[in-house]
Amino acid sequence: MRSRTRENLAGWLFVAPVVVILGLFMLLPILMALWVSLTGWNGQGSPFRAGVPFVGGDNYARLFTEDGLAREDFMTSIRNNVYYVAVVVPLQTALALFLALVVNKRRTFFRTAFYFPSVTSSVAISVVFLFIFSNSGAVNQLLALAGVDGPKWFSDPRGVIQLLVGDPPAALTEHGVLGLTWWDWLSGPSVAMCAIIALVVWTTSGTFMLMFLAALQNIPKALDEAAMIDGATRWQRFSRVTLPMLKPTMFLVLTLGLIGTWQVFDQIYVMSQGNPAKTTLTPAFLSYRTAFRDFDYGMGTAISFVLFLIIVLMTLFQRWVMRERKA
Amino acid sequence: MRRIVLIVFSVVFIYPFVIQIANAFKTDPDAAANPLSPIPHPATLSAFERVFMDTGMPVWLANSLLVTVVVTLGRVLLDSMAGYALARLRFRGRAGLFATVIAVMAVPGVVLFIPKFLVLNQLQIYNSYLALILPLIADAAGVFIMKQFFESVPPGVEEAARIDGAGTFRVFWSVVLPMSRPALITLTILSFQGSWNEFPHTLVAVQDPSLFTLPRGLADLVSGSLGGGTQFPLKLGAALLATIPVALIFMVFQRHFIRDPNQGAEKG
């Protein structure tokens, strides 16, 4: 009996520091933020003192139903992030798989080279890409060699679809939904966003490559050999044998990508601050800006919570997919 | 064919770093005119002189070093204690606590920016070293790694020590930890890399330039008053200083960087 009590005590003493830190800085903040998102707190004094206006669901209403700058900015950030997710996730997954296939059974030099970008500081690497994509930078010099006049990457707000099809039909610019015109929704990511996309795909592919590599190395050699004896071509062996075996990893990489891409922040902060013309504004950066630059903490936290909800949905989706696999 | 593909992609992945290093040693006009050239002409250290003379670099470096060392030591000790308790000690509430740790791991960092600021502000430690360090000094992922590790080790030696009358902490400190080198090295490296590179936390923890860490100072340098199209050698030099420590550790401890696939993808 005494030893049971002692083990209880020892157990809690061992976990106490972690419990305090995680409780104070992971769980408590969420509860406090939930409260602040229902207020109009401006950052002065404590958000719990008497004078802080309670606004109920107003902050959320301004994001979704009321016409105004708040909704316009928020919907713009959603639009930008949707394009970002739609391009980054397939690209990084395909590139990671491709790299894993070419470095499989190779010397580790190439693995190291492809993985290295993902361990470096996101701020430092953003600075490097800012230089590479500057007006007379490396990318534009390479484009010039090919006879292409490169864009001013971080000052041209036009979307890539707009660049391809030219000026929009009036029908699309006169009407809209959720505070943005149809054309706003459809004109595609700006070239600035494309530069950020290039950077992120370049940094994260290495991480996902390692996941594919681990999965590739778990595929029994006999399978591939059997297919070879049956006369399957290289492509058939890949699409009928290797790819189905990689399915669980593929799901994992896709869903981790879906969760991660909604959180893009560092690169936006360093490279564009949401510019040009708000085309690289994302919900994460918008919530930061709203709280710490406009001192509208209630609205900033409300945006965080909506983003949280989006990410939770992605996570639940991942859990659901992984459960399917186990069954 | 495969060889050519490998070489092309190696260039794509390595050349940006070559550009970074080369241009940090160039003059401003040279970097603007020949950004692609891997050879500075003329080579100069003036960018680094300006980094150390005209920016807060000495302060940023010192702060980064302090934060990284304290956070890494803290995480290694606290995470392994908690991981050990969750793996080995039978105490009431253990299962629930572990479930909470897993749940915390799934909370996306970006949605906690403002909430963390609220707590730091409420505790009246905003804008201090405590605010920079304390929230980072334990992390759920580290607890998880250590728990998994301790569960994979047979408990025989500890039990022998315990029969000899050693207390729980004594067993942990002088029997368990010395046997845990591989996991401790992994945790040390991940913590070092994570806290050295940490950026968004500094945005919500401090605003006084004398408390800036290197990533924060660098971000400020680039998006702040010195921004614009010029001074790229200076900025790249500063970025290089932020890259080198993690690069060195990566070269030495490469295999420890390869993480458990189930908890990767922390970078946005």
XYZ file of C-alpha atoms in Angstrom:
595
model
C 0.000 0.000 0.000
C 2.708 2.432 1.000
C 4.746 1.644 -2.062
C 1.692 2.292 -4.263
C 1.286 5.761 -2.754
C 4.969 6.405 -3.213
C 4.850 5.420 -6.866
C 1.849 7.681 -7.383
C 3.763 10.553 -5.858
C 6.951 9.823 -7.778
C 4.996 9.586 -11.042
C 3.352 12.957 -10.585
C 6.600 14.583 -9.447
C 8.296 13.342 -12.614
C 5.618 14.687 -14.931
C 4.882 17.856 -12.929
C 7.180 20.282 -14.823
C 5.883 19.167 -18.205
C 2.287 19.275 -16.992
C 2.749 22.826 -15.723
C 4.455 24.078 -18.897
C 2.062 22.415 -21.341
C -0.924 23.400 -19.218
C 0.174 27.022 -18.950
C 1.297 27.508 -22.523
C -0.792 25.076 -24.575
C -4.132 24.442 -22.831
C -4.777 27.586 -20.781
C -4.043 29.851 -23.793
C -6.774 28.140 -25.790
C -9.339 28.817 -23.063
C -8.216 32.419 -22.640
C -8.290 32.962 -26.373
C -11.790 31.569 -26.611
C -12.869 34.293 -24.189
C -10.906 37.049 -25.940
C -12.415 36.112 -29.303
C -15.795 37.059 -27.840
C -14.585 40.498 -26.725
C -13.314 43.730 -28.219
C -10.140 43.759 -26.091
C -7.527 46.175 -27.466
C -4.456 44.845 -25.638
C -4.596 47.347 -22.761
C -4.523 45.815 -19.287
C -6.023 42.439 -18.584
C -8.665 41.042 -20.948
C -10.594 39.928 -17.860
C -11.073 43.299 -16.214
C -14.524 44.855 -16.052
C -14.226 47.512 -18.768
C -13.536 45.125 -21.651
C -16.520 45.106 -24.015
C -18.176 41.737 -24.501
C -19.299 41.421 -28.114
C -20.479 37.816 -28.263
C -20.260 36.321 -31.742
C -19.717 39.704 -33.430
C -16.093 39.044 -34.376
C -17.109 35.812 -36.088
C -20.076 37.500 -37.764
C -17.782 40.185 -39.187
C -15.654 37.446 -40.739
C -18.487 35.598 -42.433
C -21.705 37.547 -42.823
C -21.154 41.304 -42.529
C -19.959 43.284 -45.522
C -16.767 45.128 -44.728
C -13.000 45.225 -44.753
C -12.713 42.472 -42.118
C -14.596 39.959 -44.246
C -12.883 41.073 -47.439
C -9.432 40.548 -45.891
C -10.391 37.250 -44.320
C -11.910 35.841 -47.493
C -8.891 37.066 -49.460
C -6.621 35.199 -47.038
C -8.737 32.046 -47.399
C -8.622 32.383 -51.165
C -4.835 32.785 -51.140
C -4.339 29.864 -48.787
C -6.614 27.586 -50.821
C -4.518 28.251 -53.924
C -1.388 27.719 -51.874
C -2.630 24.360 -50.527
C -3.904 23.257 -53.933
C -0.493 23.828 -55.531
C 1.920 22.953 -52.711
C 0.389 19.651 -51.556
C 0.352 17.840 -54.926
C 3.713 19.319 -55.969
C 5.601 18.480 -52.787
C 4.076 14.990 -52.642
C 4.956 14.216 -56.254
C 8.456 15.649 -55.925
C 9.053 13.785 -52.643
C 7.968 10.477 -54.179
C 10.049 11.118 -57.275
C 13.143 11.956 -55.224
C 12.621 8.890 -53.023
C 12.453 6.675 -56.090
C 15.653 8.088 -57.589
C 17.689 8.019 -54.386
C 16.455 4.604 -53.262
C 19.466 2.269 -52.906
C 21.837 5.141 -53.645
C 24.661 6.588 -51.670
C 23.525 8.879 -48.904
C 25.017 12.005 -50.478
C 21.901 12.744 -52.494
C 19.562 12.054 -49.599
C 21.533 14.515 -47.497
C 21.434 17.134 -50.234
C 17.672 16.855 -50.682
C 16.930 16.748 -46.971
C 19.240 19.528 -45.817
C 16.937 22.470 -46.730
C 14.266 21.229 -44.334
C 16.492 21.424 -41.245
C 17.648 24.989 -41.822
C 16.063 28.123 -40.403
C 12.903 29.091 -42.287
C 13.753 32.771 -41.824
C 17.290 32.402 -43.187
C 16.165 30.411 -46.202
C 13.413 32.944 -46.903
C 16.067 35.665 -47.044
C 18.015 33.616 -49.579
C 14.934 33.115 -51.763
C 14.068 36.784 -51.516
C 17.442 37.443 -53.137
C 17.026 34.677 -55.711
C 13.612 36.034 -56.721
C 14.592 39.712 -56.612
C 14.079 41.773 -59.763
C 17.588 41.268 -61.113
C 18.115 38.063 -59.157
C 19.144 34.562 -60.105
C 15.742 33.384 -61.358
C 15.196 36.363 -63.623
C 18.742 36.075 -64.988
C 18.091 32.432 -65.824
C 14.796 33.384 -67.451
C 16.601 36.061 -69.444
C 19.006 33.411 -70.757
C 15.927 31.598 -72.082
C 14.683 34.851 -73.616
C 11.901 35.358 -71.080
C 11.384 38.686 -69.364
C 10.892 37.653 -65.732
C 8.246 39.350 -63.589
C 8.861 41.645 -60.642
C 8.156 38.779 -58.296
C 7.204 40.647 -55.177
C 5.450 43.690 -56.606
C 3.182 42.222 -59.277
C -0.251 41.467 -57.773
C -1.746 39.881 -60.889
C -2.821 36.260 -60.602
C -1.240 33.665 -62.859
C -4.595 32.776 -64.404
C -5.085 36.463 -65.137
C -1.650 36.568 -66.763
C -2.640 33.636 -68.965
C -6.135 34.670 -70.062
C -5.811 38.440 -69.945
C -8.488 40.855 -68.761
C -11.558 39.380 -67.075
C -15.078 39.393 -68.526
C -17.362 41.940 -66.845
C -19.753 39.233 -65.678
C -17.103 37.991 -63.281
C -16.014 41.354 -61.885
C -19.497 42.747 -61.271
C -20.858 39.945 -59.141
C -19.407 37.928 -56.343
C -19.847 35.953 -53.197
C -18.677 36.426 -49.579
C -17.335 39.916 -50.182
C -15.098 39.094 -53.144
C -15.980 39.182 -56.834
C -15.964 35.943 -58.777
C -12.880 37.199 -60.545
C -11.109 37.788 -57.209
C -11.750 34.147 -56.373
C -10.701 32.807 -59.769
C -7.703 34.888 -60.859
C -5.197 32.449 -59.394
C -2.226 32.848 -57.033
C -0.065 35.919 -57.680
C 3.491 35.542 -58.900
C 4.638 36.519 -55.386
C 2.679 33.580 -53.994
C 4.261 31.367 -56.661
C 7.730 32.341 -55.421
C 6.717 31.405 -51.872
C 5.230 28.155 -53.166
C 8.529 27.351 -54.903
C 10.410 27.956 -51.661
C 8.101 25.784 -49.557
C 8.031 22.892 -52.015
C 11.815 23.068 -52.136
C 12.194 22.975 -48.335
C 9.583 20.372 -47.386
C 10.021 17.772 -50.128
C 13.084 16.363 -48.376
C 11.141 15.542 -45.212
C 8.447 13.721 -47.122
C 11.056 12.017 -49.297
C 12.398 10.347 -46.143
C 8.926 8.999 -45.345
C 8.590 7.534 -48.828
C 12.102 6.114 -48.566
C 11.277 4.341 -45.307
C 8.173 2.862 -46.932
C 10.055 1.843 -50.073
C 12.605 -0.007 -48.000
C 9.822 -1.993 -46.329
C 8.506 -3.354 -49.606
C 9.655 -6.993 -49.938
C 12.061 -7.415 -52.854
C 10.357 -10.664 -53.814
C 7.271 -8.785 -54.988
C 9.176 -6.757 -57.519
C 11.148 -9.787 -58.657
C 7.997 -11.847 -59.126
C 6.521 -9.098 -61.290
C 9.746 -8.936 -63.272
C 9.676 -12.681 -63.930
C 6.079 -12.349 -65.106
C 7.364 -9.930 -67.718
C 6.007 -6.664 -66.276
C 7.567 -3.512 -67.667
C 9.236 -0.985 -65.438
C 6.179 1.288 -65.492
C 3.833 -1.627 -64.766
C 5.973 -2.682 -61.809
C 5.832 0.855 -60.459
C 2.119 1.459 -60.953
C 0.841 -2.037 -60.090
C 3.295 -3.134 -57.387
C 5.189 -0.234 -55.813
C 2.486 2.418 -55.813
C -0.219 0.293 -54.130
C 2.289 -0.681 -51.431
C 2.978 3.022 -50.816
C -0.673 3.898 -50.366
C -0.598 4.324 -46.556
C 2.477 6.577 -46.756
C 0.877 8.496 -49.583
C -2.157 9.223 -47.404
C 0.077 10.224 -44.513
C 2.119 12.615 -46.648
C -0.962 14.136 -48.242
C -2.720 14.774 -44.969
C 0.390 16.062 -43.174
C 0.742 18.363 -46.157
C -2.861 19.501 -45.837
C -2.349 20.282 -42.149
C 1.033 21.963 -42.600
C 0.126 24.153 -45.562
C -2.668 25.875 -43.646
C -0.054 27.042 -41.162
C 2.270 28.938 -43.501
C 3.567 31.989 -41.651
C 7.350 32.476 -41.398
C 7.877 32.723 -45.148
C 5.021 35.212 -45.540
C 6.329 37.343 -42.678
C 9.844 37.534 -44.069
C 9.213 37.655 -47.806
C 6.021 39.599 -48.402
C 4.058 40.569 -45.282
C 0.906 39.744 -47.230
C 1.814 42.032 -50.159
C 1.551 42.815 -53.025
C -2.086 43.930 -52.841
C -2.870 41.306 -50.150
C -2.210 38.441 -52.571
C 0.016 36.587 -50.107
C -2.124 37.288 -47.071
C -2.916 34.004 -45.282
C -5.206 33.411 -42.284
C -2.203 32.804 -40.010
C -0.524 36.051 -41.016
C -3.823 37.952 -41.010
C -4.584 36.875 -37.445
C -1.111 38.012 -36.365
C -1.468 41.336 -38.174
C -4.969 41.989 -36.864
C -3.905 41.415 -33.277
C -0.406 42.881 -33.112
C -0.556 45.668 -35.699
C -4.213 46.728 -35.590
C -4.599 45.875 -31.875
C -7.910 44.148 -32.557
C -7.139 41.115 -30.416
C -10.732 39.858 -30.398
C -10.832 39.661 -34.184
C -7.286 38.256 -34.365
C -8.148 35.392 -32.038
C -11.436 34.770 -33.853
C -9.435 34.279 -37.069
C -7.098 31.901 -35.177
C -10.056 29.844 -34.068
C -11.499 29.565 -37.550
C -8.056 28.482 -38.751
C -7.901 26.018 -35.850
C -11.219 24.583 -36.965
C -9.993 24.190 -40.549
C -6.873 22.365 -39.322
C -8.862 20.171 -36.911
C -11.083 19.134 -39.809
C -7.971 18.210 -41.804
C -6.623 16.249 -38.824
C -9.899 14.380 -38.330
C -9.857 13.611 -42.018
C -6.372 12.153 -41.585
C -7.425 10.059 -38.572
C -10.398 8.768 -40.492
C -8.284 7.812 -43.480
C -5.696 6.063 -41.309
C -8.418 4.121 -39.484
C -9.767 2.843 -42.801
C -6.340 1.445 -43.436
C -6.114 -0.465 -40.173
C -9.556 -2.040 -40.474
C 19.455 8.958 -67.315
C 19.011 8.458 -63.589
C 22.436 9.934 -63.048
C 21.509 13.091 -64.974
C 18.264 13.475 -63.018
C 20.161 13.129 -59.755
C 22.740 15.700 -60.770
C 20.126 18.212 -61.960
C 18.174 17.918 -58.724
C 21.309 18.115 -56.602
C 22.111 21.411 -58.299
C 18.578 22.671 -57.650
C 18.829 21.750 -53.978
C 22.403 22.834 -53.350
C 22.846 25.882 -55.556
C 20.711 28.241 -53.447
C 23.180 27.643 -50.612
C 26.085 28.306 -52.987
C 24.401 31.575 -53.963
C 23.921 32.416 -50.299
C 27.559 31.814 -49.397
C 29.051 33.406 -52.515
C 26.960 36.560 -52.378
C 27.661 37.103 -48.695
C 31.284 37.707 -49.719
C 30.486 40.030 -52.630
C 30.235 43.802 -52.820
C 26.724 45.250 -53.228
C 27.156 46.126 -56.948
C 28.710 42.732 -57.702
C 25.834 40.871 -56.002
C 23.286 42.959 -57.900
C 24.979 42.436 -61.269
C 26.075 38.791 -60.954
C 23.778 37.054 -58.478
C 24.341 33.660 -60.109
C 28.115 33.674 -60.066
C 29.578 31.367 -57.405
C 32.793 33.410 -57.265
C 32.805 36.827 -55.550
C 34.667 39.421 -57.578
C 36.205 40.977 -55.590
C 35.820 38.879 -52.459
C 35.222 40.996 -49.396
C 34.354 40.623 -45.736
C 32.655 44.006 -45.636
C 29.171 42.473 -45.401
C 30.167 40.682 -42.213
C 31.877 43.777 -40.830
C 28.651 45.699 -41.353
C 26.586 42.857 -39.886
C 28.575 43.010 -36.669
C 29.055 46.784 -36.542
C 25.728 48.157 -37.785
C 23.133 45.580 -36.757
C 22.194 43.953 -33.482
C 23.970 40.755 -34.521
C 26.185 40.419 -31.407
C 23.106 40.710 -29.178
C 21.028 38.374 -31.367
C 23.764 35.745 -31.347
C 24.156 35.925 -27.587
C 20.392 35.716 -27.026
C 19.994 32.843 -29.469
C 22.806 30.953 -27.806
C 21.349 31.495 -24.343
C 17.798 30.540 -25.346
C 18.943 27.505 -27.326
C 21.183 26.140 -24.580
C 18.639 26.611 -21.778
C 15.720 25.283 -23.827
C 17.708 22.272 -25.009
C 18.898 21.358 -21.515
C 15.406 21.895 -20.134
C 13.746 19.779 -22.780
C 16.226 16.943 -22.458
C 15.758 16.753 -18.686
C 12.028 17.472 -18.378
C 10.901 15.507 -21.441
C 12.875 12.437 -20.435
C 11.591 12.594 -16.842
C 7.998 12.780 -18.064
C 8.621 10.152 -20.743
C 10.122 7.842 -18.133
C 7.176 8.283 -15.768
C 4.692 7.645 -18.575
C 6.558 4.535 -19.685
C 7.512 2.984 -16.363
C 5.875 4.416 -13.265
C 2.360 3.338 -12.366
C 0.515 6.392 -11.117
C -3.121 7.386 -11.173
C -4.128 9.414 -14.227
C -1.273 8.157 -16.380
C -3.398 7.023 -19.321
C -5.354 10.279 -19.347
C -2.162 12.314 -19.168
C -0.633 10.461 -22.092
C -3.779 11.031 -24.150
C -3.481 14.736 -23.338
C 0.150 14.794 -24.486
C -0.914 13.247 -27.798
C -3.720 15.782 -28.130
C -1.326 18.678 -27.422
C 1.013 17.410 -30.145
C -1.840 17.785 -32.614
C -2.533 21.437 -31.711
C -1.229 23.518 -34.615
C 1.380 26.037 -33.487
C 0.101 28.968 -35.519
C -3.254 29.147 -33.777
C -1.435 29.581 -30.450
C 0.397 32.839 -31.350
C -2.088 35.226 -29.846
C -3.192 32.869 -27.046
C 0.427 32.493 -25.881
C 0.816 36.232 -25.860
C -2.341 36.483 -23.720
C -0.886 34.154 -21.104
C 2.554 35.812 -21.083
C 0.842 39.166 -20.737
C -1.404 37.928 -17.936
C 1.569 36.436 -16.077
C 3.336 39.794 -16.548
C 6.419 38.200 -18.047
C 5.867 39.514 -21.613
C 9.047 41.015 -23.054
C 11.543 39.098 -20.901
C 13.977 36.205 -21.181
C 11.490 34.175 -19.181
C 8.877 34.703 -21.905
C 11.379 33.602 -24.575
C 12.390 30.457 -22.725
C 9.683 29.159 -20.418
C 6.971 28.271 -22.995
C 9.525 26.301 -25.033
C 11.262 24.479 -22.193
C 9.114 21.346 -22.474
C 7.445 19.943 -25.564
C 4.924 17.180 -26.124
C 6.763 15.627 -29.072
C 9.901 15.177 -26.959
C 7.914 13.490 -24.187
C 6.450 11.166 -26.790
C 9.851 10.256 -28.252
C 11.286 9.501 -24.806
C 8.292 7.432 -23.723
C 8.555 5.319 -26.866
C 12.245 4.854 -26.219
C 11.910 3.823 -22.557
C 9.224 1.324 -23.465
C 11.614 -0.351 -25.889
C 14.240 -0.917 -23.161
C 13.917 -4.024 -20.955
C 13.335 -2.994 -17.307
C 15.688 -5.618 -15.791
C 18.571 -3.346 -14.731
C 16.312 -0.760 -13.124
C 14.508 -3.439 -11.140
C 17.809 -4.761 -9.867
C 18.796 -1.262 -8.764
C 15.468 -0.761 -7.101
C 15.732 -4.001 -5.160
C 19.070 -2.676 -3.932
C 17.063 0.121 -2.336
C 17.669 3.055 -4.692
C 14.861 5.654 -4.884
C 12.992 6.415 -8.100
C 14.939 9.558 -8.962
C 18.223 7.891 -8.106
C 17.399 4.974 -10.427
C 16.377 7.385 -13.181
C 19.438 9.598 -12.834
C 22.232 7.061 -12.385
C 20.860 3.944 -14.086
C 18.295 4.913 -16.724
C 19.749 8.126 -18.189
C 23.248 6.730 -18.801
C 21.655 3.867 -20.754
C 19.587 6.223 -22.886
C 22.320 7.884 -24.921
C 20.861 7.299 -28.392
C 17.472 8.775 -27.484
C 19.069 11.642 -25.570
C 21.254 12.542 -28.540
C 18.229 12.565 -30.837
C 16.265 14.731 -28.428
C 19.194 17.112 -27.943
C 19.603 17.604 -31.670
C 15.910 18.075 -32.372
C 15.631 20.555 -29.486
C 18.716 22.450 -30.591
C 17.496 22.696 -34.156
C 13.963 23.604 -33.095
C 14.913 26.328 -30.650
C 17.732 27.795 -32.754
C 15.362 28.162 -35.709
C 12.328 29.216 -33.648
C 10.820 32.388 -35.032
C 7.087 32.979 -34.428
C 7.323 32.447 -30.691
C 9.720 35.393 -30.406
C 7.161 37.593 -32.168
C 4.609 37.101 -29.417
C 7.049 36.861 -26.492
C 9.255 39.958 -26.829
C 9.340 43.333 -28.580
C 12.477 44.902 -27.122
C 15.337 44.658 -29.701
C 17.776 43.791 -26.912
C 15.805 40.539 -26.434
C 15.750 39.539 -30.118
C 17.103 36.145 -31.093
C 18.874 35.664 -34.420
C 15.816 34.643 -36.516
C 13.841 37.559 -35.080
C 16.642 40.034 -35.705
C 17.148 38.696 -39.204
C 13.434 38.958 -40.026
C 13.460 42.496 -38.673
C 16.520 43.368 -40.727
C 14.918 42.127 -43.939
C 11.373 43.397 -43.576
C 12.340 46.508 -41.611
C 14.147 49.745 -42.336
C 17.128 48.173 -44.065
C 14.753 46.413 -46.481
C 14.292 47.192 -50.115
C 16.317 45.957 -53.008
C 19.793 46.626 -51.718
C 22.256 45.383 -49.103
C 21.744 41.762 -50.081
C 25.305 40.692 -49.148
C 24.635 41.995 -45.629
C 21.334 40.139 -45.326
C 22.751 36.947 -46.826
C 25.730 37.141 -44.479
C 23.398 37.427 -41.509
C 21.307 34.537 -42.848
C 24.491 32.516 -43.259
C 25.331 32.999 -39.589
C 21.845 31.706 -38.735
C 22.327 28.645 -40.947
C 25.834 27.544 -39.939
C 25.261 26.072 -36.435
C 22.414 23.796 -37.531
C 24.321 22.887 -40.694
C 27.351 21.812 -38.648
C 25.233 19.698 -36.335
C 23.455 18.204 -39.316
C 26.763 17.165 -40.890
C 27.993 15.524 -37.691
C 24.817 13.821 -36.491
C 23.072 13.216 -39.808
C 21.415 9.922 -38.987
C 19.768 11.329 -35.853
C 17.877 13.843 -37.923
C 15.843 11.145 -39.549
C 12.719 11.389 -37.479
C 9.837 9.127 -36.795
C 7.624 9.571 -39.873
C 4.525 9.910 -37.707
C 5.504 13.217 -36.230
C 7.369 15.075 -38.930
C 6.204 18.051 -40.983
C 6.468 20.730 -38.378
C 7.568 23.349 -40.813
C 4.918 25.325 -42.566
